[in-house]
CSV table of C-alpha atoms and ligand atoms in Angstrom, one decimal:
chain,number,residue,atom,x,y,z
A,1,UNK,CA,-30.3,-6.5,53.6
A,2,UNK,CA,-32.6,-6.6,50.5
A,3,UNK,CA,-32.6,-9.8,49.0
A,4,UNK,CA,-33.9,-8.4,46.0
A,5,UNK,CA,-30.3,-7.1,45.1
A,6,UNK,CA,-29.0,-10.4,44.9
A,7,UNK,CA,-30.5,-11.8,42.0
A,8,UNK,CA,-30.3,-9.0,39.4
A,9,UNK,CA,-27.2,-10.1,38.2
A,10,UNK,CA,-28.5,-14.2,38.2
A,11,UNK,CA,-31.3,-12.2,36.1
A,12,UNK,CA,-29.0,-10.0,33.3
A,13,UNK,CA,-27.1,-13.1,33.3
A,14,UNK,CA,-28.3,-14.6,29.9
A,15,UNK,CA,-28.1,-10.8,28.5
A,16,UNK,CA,-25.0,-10.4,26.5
A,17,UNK,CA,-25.2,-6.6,25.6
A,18,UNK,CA,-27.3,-4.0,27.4
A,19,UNK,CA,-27.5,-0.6,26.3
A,20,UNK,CA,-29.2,2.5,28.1
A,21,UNK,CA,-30.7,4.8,25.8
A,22,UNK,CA,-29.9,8.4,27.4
A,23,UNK,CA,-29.7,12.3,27.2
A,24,UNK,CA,-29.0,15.3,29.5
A,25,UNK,CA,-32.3,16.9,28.2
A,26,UNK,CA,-35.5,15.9,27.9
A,27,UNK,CA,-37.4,15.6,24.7
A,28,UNK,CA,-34.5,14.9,22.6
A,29,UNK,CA,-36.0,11.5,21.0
A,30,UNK,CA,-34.8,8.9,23.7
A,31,UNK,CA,-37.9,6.8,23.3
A,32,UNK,CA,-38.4,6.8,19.5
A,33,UNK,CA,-34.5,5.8,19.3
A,34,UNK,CA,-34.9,3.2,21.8
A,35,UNK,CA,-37.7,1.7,20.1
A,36,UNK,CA,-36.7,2.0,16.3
A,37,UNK,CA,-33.2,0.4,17.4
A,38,UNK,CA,-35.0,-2.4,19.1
A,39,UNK,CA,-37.2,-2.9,15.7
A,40,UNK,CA,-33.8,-2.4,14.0
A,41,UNK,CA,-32.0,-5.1,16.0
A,42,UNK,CA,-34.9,-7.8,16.0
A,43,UNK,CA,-35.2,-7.3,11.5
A,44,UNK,CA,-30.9,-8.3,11.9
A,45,UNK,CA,-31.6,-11.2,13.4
A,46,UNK,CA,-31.1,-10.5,16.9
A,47,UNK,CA,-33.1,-11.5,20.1
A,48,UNK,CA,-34.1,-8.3,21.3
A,49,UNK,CA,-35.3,-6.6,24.5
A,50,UNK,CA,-36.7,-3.5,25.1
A,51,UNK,CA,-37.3,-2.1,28.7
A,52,UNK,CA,-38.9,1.8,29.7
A,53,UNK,CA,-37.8,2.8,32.8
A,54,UNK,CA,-39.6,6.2,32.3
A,55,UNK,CA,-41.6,5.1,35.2
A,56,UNK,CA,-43.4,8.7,35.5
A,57,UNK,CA,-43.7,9.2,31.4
A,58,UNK,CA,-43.5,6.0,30.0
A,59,UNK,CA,-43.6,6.3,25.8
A,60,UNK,CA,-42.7,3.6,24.0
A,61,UNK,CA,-45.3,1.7,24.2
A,62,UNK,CA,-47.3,4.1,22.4
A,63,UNK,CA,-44.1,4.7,19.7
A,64,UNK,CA,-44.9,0.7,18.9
A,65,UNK,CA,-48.8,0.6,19.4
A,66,UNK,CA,-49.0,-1.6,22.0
A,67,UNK,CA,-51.9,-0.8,24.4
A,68,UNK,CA,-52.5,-3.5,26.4
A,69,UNK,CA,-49.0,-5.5,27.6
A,70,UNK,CA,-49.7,-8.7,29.4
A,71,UNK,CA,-46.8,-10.2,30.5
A,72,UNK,CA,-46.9,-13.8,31.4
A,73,UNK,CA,-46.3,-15.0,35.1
A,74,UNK,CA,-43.6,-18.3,35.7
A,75,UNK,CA,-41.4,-17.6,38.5
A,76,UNK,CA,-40.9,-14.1,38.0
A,77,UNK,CA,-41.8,-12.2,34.8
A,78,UNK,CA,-42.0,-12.8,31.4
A,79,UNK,CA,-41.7,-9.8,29.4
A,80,UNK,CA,-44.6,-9.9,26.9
A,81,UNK,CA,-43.9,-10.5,22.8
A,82,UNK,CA,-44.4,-7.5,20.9
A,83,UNK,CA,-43.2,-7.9,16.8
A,84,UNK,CA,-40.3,-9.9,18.4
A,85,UNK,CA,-39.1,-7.7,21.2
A,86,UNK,CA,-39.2,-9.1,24.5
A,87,UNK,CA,-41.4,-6.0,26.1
A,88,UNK,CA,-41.2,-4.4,29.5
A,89,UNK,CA,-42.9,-1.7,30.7
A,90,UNK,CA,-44.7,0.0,34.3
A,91,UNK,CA,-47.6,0.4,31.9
A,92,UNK,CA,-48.2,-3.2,32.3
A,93,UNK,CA,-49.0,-2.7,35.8
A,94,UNK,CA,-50.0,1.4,36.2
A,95,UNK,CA,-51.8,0.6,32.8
A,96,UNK,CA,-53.5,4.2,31.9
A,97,UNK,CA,-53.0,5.5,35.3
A,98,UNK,CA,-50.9,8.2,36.4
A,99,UNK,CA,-47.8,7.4,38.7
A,100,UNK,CA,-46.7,9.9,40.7
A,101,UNK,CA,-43.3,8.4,42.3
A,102,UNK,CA,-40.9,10.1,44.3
A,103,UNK,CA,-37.4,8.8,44.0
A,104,UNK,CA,-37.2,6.2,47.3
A,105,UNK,CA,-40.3,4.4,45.4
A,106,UNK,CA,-38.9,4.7,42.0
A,107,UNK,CA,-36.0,3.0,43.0
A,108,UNK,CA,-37.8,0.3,44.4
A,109,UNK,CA,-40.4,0.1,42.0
A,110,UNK,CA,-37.0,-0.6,39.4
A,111,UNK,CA,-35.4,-2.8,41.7
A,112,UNK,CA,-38.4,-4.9,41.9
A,113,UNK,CA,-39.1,-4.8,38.0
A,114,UNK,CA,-34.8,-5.8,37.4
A,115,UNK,CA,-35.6,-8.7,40.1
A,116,UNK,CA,-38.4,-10.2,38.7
A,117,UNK,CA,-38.0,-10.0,35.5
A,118,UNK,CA,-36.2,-12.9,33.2
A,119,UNK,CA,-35.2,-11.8,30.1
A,120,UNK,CA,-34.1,-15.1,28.9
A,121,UNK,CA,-30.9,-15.5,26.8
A,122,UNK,CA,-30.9,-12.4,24.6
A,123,UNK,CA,-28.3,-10.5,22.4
A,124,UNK,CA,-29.3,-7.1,23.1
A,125,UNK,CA,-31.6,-5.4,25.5
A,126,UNK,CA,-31.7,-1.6,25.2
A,127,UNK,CA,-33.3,0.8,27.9
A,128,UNK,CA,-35.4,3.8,27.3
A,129,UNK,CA,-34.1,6.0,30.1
A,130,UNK,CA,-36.1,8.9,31.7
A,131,UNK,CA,-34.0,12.4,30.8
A,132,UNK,CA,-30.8,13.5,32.6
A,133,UNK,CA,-29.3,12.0,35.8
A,134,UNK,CA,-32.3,10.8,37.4
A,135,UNK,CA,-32.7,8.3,39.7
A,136,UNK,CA,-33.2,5.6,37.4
A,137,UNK,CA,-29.3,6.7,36.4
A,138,UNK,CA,-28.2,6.0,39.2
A,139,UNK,CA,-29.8,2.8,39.7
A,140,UNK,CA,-28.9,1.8,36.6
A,141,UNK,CA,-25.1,2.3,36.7
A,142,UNK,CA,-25.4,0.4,40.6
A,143,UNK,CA,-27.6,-1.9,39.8
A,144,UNK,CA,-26.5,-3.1,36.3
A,145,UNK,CA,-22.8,-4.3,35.4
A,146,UNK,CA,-22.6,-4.5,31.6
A,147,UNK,CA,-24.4,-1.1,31.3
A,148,UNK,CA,-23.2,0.7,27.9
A,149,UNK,CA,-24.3,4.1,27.2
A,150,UNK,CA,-25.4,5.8,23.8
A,151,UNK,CA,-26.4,9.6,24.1
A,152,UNK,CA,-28.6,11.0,22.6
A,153,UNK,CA,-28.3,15.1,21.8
A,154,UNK,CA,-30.7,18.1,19.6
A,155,UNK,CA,-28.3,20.2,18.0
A,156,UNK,CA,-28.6,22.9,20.3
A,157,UNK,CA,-25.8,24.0,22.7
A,158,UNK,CA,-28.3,23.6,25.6
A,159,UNK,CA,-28.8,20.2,25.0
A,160,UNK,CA,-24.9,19.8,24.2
A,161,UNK,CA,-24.2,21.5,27.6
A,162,UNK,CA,-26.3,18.4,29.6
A,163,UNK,CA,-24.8,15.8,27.5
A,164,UNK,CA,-21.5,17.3,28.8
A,165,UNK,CA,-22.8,16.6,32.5
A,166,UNK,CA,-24.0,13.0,31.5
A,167,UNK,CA,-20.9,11.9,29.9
A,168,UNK,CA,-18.2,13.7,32.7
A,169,UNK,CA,-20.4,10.9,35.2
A,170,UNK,CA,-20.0,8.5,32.9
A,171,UNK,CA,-16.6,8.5,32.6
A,172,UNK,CA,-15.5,8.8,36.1
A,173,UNK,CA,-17.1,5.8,36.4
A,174,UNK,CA,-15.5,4.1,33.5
A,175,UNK,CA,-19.0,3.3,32.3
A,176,UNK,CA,-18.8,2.7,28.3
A,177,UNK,CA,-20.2,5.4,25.9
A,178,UNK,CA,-21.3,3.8,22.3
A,179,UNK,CA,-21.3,7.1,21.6
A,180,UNK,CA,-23.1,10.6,21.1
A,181,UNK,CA,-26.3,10.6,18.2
A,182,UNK,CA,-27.4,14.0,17.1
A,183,UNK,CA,-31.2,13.7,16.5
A,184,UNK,CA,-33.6,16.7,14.9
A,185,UNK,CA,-31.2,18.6,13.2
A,186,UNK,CA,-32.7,21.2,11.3
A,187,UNK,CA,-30.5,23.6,9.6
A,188,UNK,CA,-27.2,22.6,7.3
A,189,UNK,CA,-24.5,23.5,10.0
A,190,UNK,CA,-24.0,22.0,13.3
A,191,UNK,CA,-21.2,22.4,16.0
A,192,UNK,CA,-22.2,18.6,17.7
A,193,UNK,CA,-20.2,16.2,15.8
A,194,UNK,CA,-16.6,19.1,16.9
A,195,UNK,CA,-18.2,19.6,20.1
A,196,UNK,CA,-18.5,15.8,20.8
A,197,UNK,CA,-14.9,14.8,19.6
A,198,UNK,CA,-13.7,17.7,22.0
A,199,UNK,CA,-14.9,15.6,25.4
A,200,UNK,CA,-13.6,12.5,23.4
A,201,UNK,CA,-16.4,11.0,22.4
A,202,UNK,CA,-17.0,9.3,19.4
A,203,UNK,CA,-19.7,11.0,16.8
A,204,UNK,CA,-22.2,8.1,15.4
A,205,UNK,CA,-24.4,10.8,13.3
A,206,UNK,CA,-27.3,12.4,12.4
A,207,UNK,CA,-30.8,12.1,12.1
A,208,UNK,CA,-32.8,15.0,10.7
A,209,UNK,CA,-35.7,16.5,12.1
A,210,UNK,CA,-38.8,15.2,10.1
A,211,UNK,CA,-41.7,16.7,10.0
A,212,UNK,CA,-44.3,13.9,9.3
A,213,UNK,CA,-42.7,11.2,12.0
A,214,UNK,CA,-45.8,12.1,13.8
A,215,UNK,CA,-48.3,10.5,11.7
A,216,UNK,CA,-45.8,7.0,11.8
A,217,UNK,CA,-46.4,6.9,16.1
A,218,UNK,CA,-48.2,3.8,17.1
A,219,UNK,CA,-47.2,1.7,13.7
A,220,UNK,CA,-44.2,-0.2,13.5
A,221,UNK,CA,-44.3,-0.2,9.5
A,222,UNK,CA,-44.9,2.9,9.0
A,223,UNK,CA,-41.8,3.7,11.6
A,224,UNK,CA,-39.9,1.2,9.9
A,225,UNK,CA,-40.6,3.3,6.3
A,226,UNK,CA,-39.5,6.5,8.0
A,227,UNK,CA,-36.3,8.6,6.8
A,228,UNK,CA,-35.9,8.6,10.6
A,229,UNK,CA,-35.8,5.0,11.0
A,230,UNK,CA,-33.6,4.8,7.7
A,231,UNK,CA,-30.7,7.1,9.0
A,232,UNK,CA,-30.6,5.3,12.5
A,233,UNK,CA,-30.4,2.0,10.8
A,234,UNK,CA,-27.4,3.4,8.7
A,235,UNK,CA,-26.0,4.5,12.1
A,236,UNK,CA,-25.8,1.7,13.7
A,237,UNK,CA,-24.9,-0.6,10.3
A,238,UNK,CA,-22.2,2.1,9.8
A,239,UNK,CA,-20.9,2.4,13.3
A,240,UNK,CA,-20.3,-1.4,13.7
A,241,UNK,CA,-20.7,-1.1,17.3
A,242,UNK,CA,-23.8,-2.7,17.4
A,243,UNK,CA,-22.6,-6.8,17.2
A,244,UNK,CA,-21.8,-9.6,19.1
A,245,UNK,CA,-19.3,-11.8,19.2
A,246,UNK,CA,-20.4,-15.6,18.4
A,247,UNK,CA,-18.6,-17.5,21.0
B,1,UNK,CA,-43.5,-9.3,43.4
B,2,UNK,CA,-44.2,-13.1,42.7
B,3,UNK,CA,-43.9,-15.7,45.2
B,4,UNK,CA,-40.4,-17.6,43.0
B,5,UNK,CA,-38.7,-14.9,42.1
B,6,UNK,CA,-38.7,-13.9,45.7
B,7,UNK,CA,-37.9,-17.1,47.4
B,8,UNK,CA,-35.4,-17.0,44.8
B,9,UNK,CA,-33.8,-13.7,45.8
B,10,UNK,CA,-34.5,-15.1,49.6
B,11,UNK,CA,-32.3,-18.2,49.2
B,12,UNK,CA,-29.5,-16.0,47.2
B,13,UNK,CA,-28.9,-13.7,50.1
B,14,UNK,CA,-29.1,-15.9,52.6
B,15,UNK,CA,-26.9,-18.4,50.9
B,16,UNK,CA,-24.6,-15.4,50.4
B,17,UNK,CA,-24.8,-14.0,54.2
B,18,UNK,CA,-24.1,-17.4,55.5
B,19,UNK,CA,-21.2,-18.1,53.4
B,20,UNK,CA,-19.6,-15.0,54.0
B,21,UNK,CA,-20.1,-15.5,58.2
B,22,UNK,CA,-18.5,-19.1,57.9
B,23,UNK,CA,-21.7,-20.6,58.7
B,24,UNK,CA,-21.5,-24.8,58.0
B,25,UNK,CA,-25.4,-25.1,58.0
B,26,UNK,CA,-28.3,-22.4,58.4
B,27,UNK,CA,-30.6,-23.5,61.2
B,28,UNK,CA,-33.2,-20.8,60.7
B,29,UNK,CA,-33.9,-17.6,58.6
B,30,UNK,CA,-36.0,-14.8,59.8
B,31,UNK,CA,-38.3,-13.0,57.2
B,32,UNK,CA,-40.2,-9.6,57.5
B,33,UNK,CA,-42.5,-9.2,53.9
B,34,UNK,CA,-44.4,-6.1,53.8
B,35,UNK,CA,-48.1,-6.5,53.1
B,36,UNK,CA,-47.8,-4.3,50.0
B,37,UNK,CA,-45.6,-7.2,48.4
B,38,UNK,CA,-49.0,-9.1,47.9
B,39,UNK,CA,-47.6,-12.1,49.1
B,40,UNK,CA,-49.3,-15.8,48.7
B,41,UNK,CA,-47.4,-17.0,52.1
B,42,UNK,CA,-48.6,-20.7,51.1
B,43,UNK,CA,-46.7,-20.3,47.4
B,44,UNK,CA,-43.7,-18.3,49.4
B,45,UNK,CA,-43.0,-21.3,51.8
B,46,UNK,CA,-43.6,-23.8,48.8
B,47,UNK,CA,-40.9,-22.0,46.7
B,48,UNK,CA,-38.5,-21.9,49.7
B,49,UNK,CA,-38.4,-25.6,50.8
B,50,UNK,CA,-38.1,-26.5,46.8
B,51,UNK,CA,-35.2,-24.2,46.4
B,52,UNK,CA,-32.6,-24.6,49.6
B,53,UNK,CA,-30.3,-26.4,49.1
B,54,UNK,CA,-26.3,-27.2,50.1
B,55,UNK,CA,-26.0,-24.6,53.5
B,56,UNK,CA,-29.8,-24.0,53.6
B,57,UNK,CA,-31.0,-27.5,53.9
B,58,UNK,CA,-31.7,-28.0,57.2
B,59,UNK,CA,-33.1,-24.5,57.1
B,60,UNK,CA,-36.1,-23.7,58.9
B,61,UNK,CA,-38.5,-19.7,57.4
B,62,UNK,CA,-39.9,-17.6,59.8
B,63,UNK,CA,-41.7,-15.0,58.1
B,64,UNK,CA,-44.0,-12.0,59.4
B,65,UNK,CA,-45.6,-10.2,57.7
B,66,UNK,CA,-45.9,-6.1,58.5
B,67,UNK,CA,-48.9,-4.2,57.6
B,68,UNK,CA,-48.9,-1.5,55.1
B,69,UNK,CA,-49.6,2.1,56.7
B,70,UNK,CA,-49.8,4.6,54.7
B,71,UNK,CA,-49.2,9.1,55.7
B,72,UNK,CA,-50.3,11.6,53.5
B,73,UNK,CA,-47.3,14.4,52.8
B,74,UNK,CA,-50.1,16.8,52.3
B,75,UNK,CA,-52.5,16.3,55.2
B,76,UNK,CA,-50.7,14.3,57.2
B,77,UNK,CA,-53.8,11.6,57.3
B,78,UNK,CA,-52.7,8.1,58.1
B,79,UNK,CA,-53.9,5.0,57.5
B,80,UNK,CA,-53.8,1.4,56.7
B,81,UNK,CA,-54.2,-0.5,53.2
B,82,UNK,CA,-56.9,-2.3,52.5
B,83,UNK,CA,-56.9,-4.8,49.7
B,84,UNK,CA,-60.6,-5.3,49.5
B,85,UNK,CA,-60.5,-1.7,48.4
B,86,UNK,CA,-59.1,-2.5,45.6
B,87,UNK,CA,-59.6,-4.1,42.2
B,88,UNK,CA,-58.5,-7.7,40.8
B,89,UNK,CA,-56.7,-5.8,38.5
B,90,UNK,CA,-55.0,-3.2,40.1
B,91,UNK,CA,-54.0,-5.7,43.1
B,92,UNK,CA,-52.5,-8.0,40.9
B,93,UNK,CA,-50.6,-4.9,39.6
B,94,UNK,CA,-49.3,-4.5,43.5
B,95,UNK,CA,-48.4,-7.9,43.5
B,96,UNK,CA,-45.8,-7.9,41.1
B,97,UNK,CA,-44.8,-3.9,41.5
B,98,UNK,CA,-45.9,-2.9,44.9
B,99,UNK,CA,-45.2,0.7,43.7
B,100,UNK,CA,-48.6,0.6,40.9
B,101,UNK,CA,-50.0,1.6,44.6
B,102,UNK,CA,-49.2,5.2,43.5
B,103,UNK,CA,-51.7,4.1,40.4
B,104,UNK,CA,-54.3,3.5,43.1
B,105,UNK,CA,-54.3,4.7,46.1
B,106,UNK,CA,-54.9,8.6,47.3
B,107,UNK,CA,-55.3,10.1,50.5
B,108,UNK,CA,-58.6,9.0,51.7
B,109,UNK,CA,-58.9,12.6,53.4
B,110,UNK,CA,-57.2,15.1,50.6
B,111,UNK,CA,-57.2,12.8,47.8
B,112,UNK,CA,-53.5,13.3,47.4
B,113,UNK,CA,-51.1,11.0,45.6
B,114,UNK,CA,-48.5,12.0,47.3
B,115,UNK,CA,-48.3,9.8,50.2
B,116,UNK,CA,-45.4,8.1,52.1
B,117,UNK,CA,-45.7,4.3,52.4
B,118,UNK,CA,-44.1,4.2,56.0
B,119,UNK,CA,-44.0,0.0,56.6
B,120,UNK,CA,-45.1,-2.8,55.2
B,121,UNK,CA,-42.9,-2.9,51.9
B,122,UNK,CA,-39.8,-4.9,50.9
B,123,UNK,CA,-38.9,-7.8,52.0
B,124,UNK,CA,-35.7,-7.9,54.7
B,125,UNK,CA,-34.0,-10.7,55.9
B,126,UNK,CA,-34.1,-10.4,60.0
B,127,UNK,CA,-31.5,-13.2,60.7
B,128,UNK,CA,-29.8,-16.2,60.1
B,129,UNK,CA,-29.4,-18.7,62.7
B,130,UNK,CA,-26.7,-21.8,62.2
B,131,UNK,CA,-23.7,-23.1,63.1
B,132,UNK,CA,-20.5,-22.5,62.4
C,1,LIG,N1,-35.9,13.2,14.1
C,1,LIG,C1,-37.1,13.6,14.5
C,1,LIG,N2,-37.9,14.4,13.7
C,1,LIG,C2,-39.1,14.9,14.2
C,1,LIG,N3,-39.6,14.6,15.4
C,1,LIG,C3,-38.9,13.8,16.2
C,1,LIG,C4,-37.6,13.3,15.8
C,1,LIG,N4,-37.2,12.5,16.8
C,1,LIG,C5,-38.1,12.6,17.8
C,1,LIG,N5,-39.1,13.3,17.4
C,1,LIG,C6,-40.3,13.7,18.2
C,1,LIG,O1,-40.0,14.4,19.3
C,1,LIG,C7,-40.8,14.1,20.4
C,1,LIG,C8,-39.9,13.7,21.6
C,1,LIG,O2,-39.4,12.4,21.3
C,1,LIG,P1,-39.2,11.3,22.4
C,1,LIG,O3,-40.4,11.2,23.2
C,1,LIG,O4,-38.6,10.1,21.7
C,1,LIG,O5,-38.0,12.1,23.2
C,1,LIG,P2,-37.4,11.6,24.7
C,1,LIG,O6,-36.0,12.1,24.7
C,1,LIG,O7,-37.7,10.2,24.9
C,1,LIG,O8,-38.3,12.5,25.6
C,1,LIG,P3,-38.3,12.4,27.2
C,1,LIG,O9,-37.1,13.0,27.7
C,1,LIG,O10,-39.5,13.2,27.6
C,1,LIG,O11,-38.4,10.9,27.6
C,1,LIG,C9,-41.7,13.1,20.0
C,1,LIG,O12,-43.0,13.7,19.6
C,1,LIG,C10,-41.1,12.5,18.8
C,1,LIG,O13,-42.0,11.9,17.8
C,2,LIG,MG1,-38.7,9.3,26.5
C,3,LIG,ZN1,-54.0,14.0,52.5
C-alpha cells in the first residue's frame, strides 16, 4: 500500500473550501481565473491558497510575477507567501525546466505534492487545473473529498461541447459544480448562458474578451485594475457562492 | 519527499493496516523507499520513533532502500541514477518531488526525456508484524 494516500486527508484537513478551477478545452482562461479569484478572495479577507497542478504547463506563476518560489521546509511543505496567497507550484522544484511527464509520474508527482504539503487552516484554496479530463482530474476527484468544481467556457460551441463532457463526469459522481463562467466573449449574442441551464447548471456570467489583459501578466495591480478582474469580482460578489460559514 | 511528512504518512498506514487486521501491538514494520525519494535514513528513523505511538509503540522499522534504474522508451538504454550527477539544486528538487527527475535527467545514450523510472520510487510498506 502507498502510505502516501493516507495523509492527504490529515493534510486538506484545515481547508474548509476547495475549489478546482476547470474546462473541457484548453486555453479558455483557467489560470488567469484561478489566480485573479485567489487575489479576489485574499483583498475579502480570506486566507487564501492557490495550487497549479498544470504540472506539464504551469502558468500562474507568471500571471502573478512570481519567478522564484521558495517554499519553506518543516515537516512537509510550506507553500511559499506570495501577496497573501499561500503559493504552490512544480515550478518550485522543475524551476525553468521543462517536465515532460507521462501520466503514472504525474500522478505521483501530485500525490507526493498533496502529501507533503500543509496548507495550514485556510478558507479557500482554489486549483488551477491542466485542460479537460486529464489525469490530474482524476486524481483530484479520488484523491480530494471536498473537491467543488467551477467551469470555465469561450463562447464557442466547441468549447461548450467539452464542458458538456466535464460536467456529465461530474455529475455522476455527485461532485459539486459552482457553476459554468463564460470567459472572452466577443460579440453581443451568446448561446452559453441557454446552453448551460439546459444541462442544469447554474450560469455565474461573463467576462469579455480584452484586448490589453496582456500587458497586466506578471503584475498583480495592474491585474487587479483590469475590466477582467472587475467583472470576475462582480461574479463571484454576485453569485454568493463564494463564503463560508463562521462556525 | 521530506523525511516528517513521510514518517508521518508511514505511521498513518500502518496505524490504519494494523487496526483494521485486529492487531493489539505492531512488533515490526517493513519499509522499501526508493532511492529517488532522496531520503535522509538518519532523519526518517528519527521521525518514526518520535511519532509511534498507542499500537506502534513497541514497534521496531526495517527499511531498504531500492536503487533507482532508469530505461529509455526510445533507445531502450538502461541505467542507474547517480546523485553526484546532479546539482544541490536540482537534487533537493528530487527530494521533495522525486518526479523534478524528468527536469533533469535524459537518456545518457539518446538524450531522451522520455524514460521509464522502473524501481527505486515510492515508498511501500512490505509488512507488519504483531500480535493479535
Ligand atoms: N477575458 C480575456 N480577454 C483576453 N484575453 C484573455 C482573457 N482571459 C484569458 N485571456 C488570455 O488567454 C490566454 C489563455 O489564458 P489562460 O492561460 O488563463 O487559459 P487556460 O485555460 O489556463 O489555458 P490552458 O488550458 O493551456 O491551461 C492567456 O494569454 C490569457 O491572458
Ligand atoms: Mg492554464
Ligand atoms: Zn535513449
Amino acid at each position: 500500500m502507498d502510505p502516501r494516500l493516507s495523509i492527504i486527508d490529515e493534510r486538506l484537513k484545515g481547508i474548509k473550501r476547495i475549489i478546482a478551477i476547470s474546462s473541457g478545452k484548453g486555453g479558455v482562461g483557467k489560470s488567469l481565473i484561478a489566480s485573479t479569484l485567489a487575489l479576489l478572495l485574499v483583498r475579502k479577507g480570506f486566507r487564501v491558497g492557490l495550487l497549479d497542478l498544470d504540472f506539464t504547463s504551469p502558468s500562474t506563476h507568471v500571471i502573478l510575477g512570481v519567478m522564484n518560489i521558495y517554499p519553506k521546509e518543516d515537516k512537509g511543505i510550506i507553500p511559499a507567501d506570495v501577496y497573501g496567497i499561500r503559493y504552490m507550484s512544480i515550478v518550485a522544484y522543475s524551476r525553468d525546466e521543462t517536465l515532460p511527464l507521462r501520466g503514472a509520474d504525474l500522478s505521483n508527482a501530485l500525490i507526493e505534492l498533496f502529501a507533503v504539503t500543509r496548507w495550514g487552516d485556510i478558507d479557500f484554496l482554489v486549483i488551477d487545473m491542466p485542460p479537460g479530463i486529464s489525469d490530474a482530474t482524476l486524481d483530484v476527484l479520488r484523491l480530494v473529498k471536498k473537491i467543488e468544481f467551477l467551469i470555465v467556457t469561450t463562447s464557442s460551441v466547441l468549447a461548450f461541447e467539452t464542458v458538456k463532457k466535464l460536467a456529465k463526469l461530474l455529475v455522476e459522481l455527485k461532485i459539486p459544480i459552482l457553476g459554468v463562467i463564460e470567459n472572452m466573449r466577443l460579440g453581443e449574442e451568446s448561446a452559453i448562458s441557454r446552453l448551460t441551464a439546459n444541462l442544469g447548471l447554474r450560469f455565474l456570467g461573463t467576462i469579455p474578451f480584452e484586448v490589453d489583459i496582456e500587458n497586466a501578466l506578471g503584475n498583480i495591480d495592474a491585474l487587479l485594475r483590469t475590466g477582467f478582474a472587475k467583472r470576475l469580482d462582480e461574479i463571484i460578489s454576485g453569485c454568493g457562492l463564494f463564503k463560508i460559514l463562521k462556525s | 519527499m521530506h523525511e516528517w511528512a513521510l514518517a508521518e504518512a508511514v505511521i498513518s498506514s500502518a496505524t490504519q493496516i494494523a487496526e483494521k487486521e485486529g492487531l493489539k501491538a505492531v512488533k515490526e514494520v517493513k519499509i522499501r523507499i526508493g532511492e529517488l525519494q532522496q531520503v535522509e535514513l538518519d532523519i526518517f528513523e528519527f521521525a518514526l520513533s518520535q511519532l509511534k505511538t498507542g499500537i506502534l509503540q513497541e514497534a521496531r522499522f526495517v527499511i531498504e532502500t531500492v536503487r533507482a534504474r532508469f530505461r529509455c522508451r526510445v533507445c531502450s538504454y538502461e541505467w542507474f541514477f547517480e546523485r553526484n550527477r546532479l546539482t544541490g539544486d536540482s537534487a533537493e528538487a528530487i527530494h521533495f518531488i522525486p518526479e523534478a527527475i524528468y527536469a533533469f535527467i535524459k537518456c545518457p545514450r539518446c538524450n531522451s526525456p522520455d524514460f521509464e523510472v522502473q524501481e527505486g520510487r515510492g515508498i511501500w510498506l512490505e509488512s507488519i508484524i504483531g500480535v493479535r
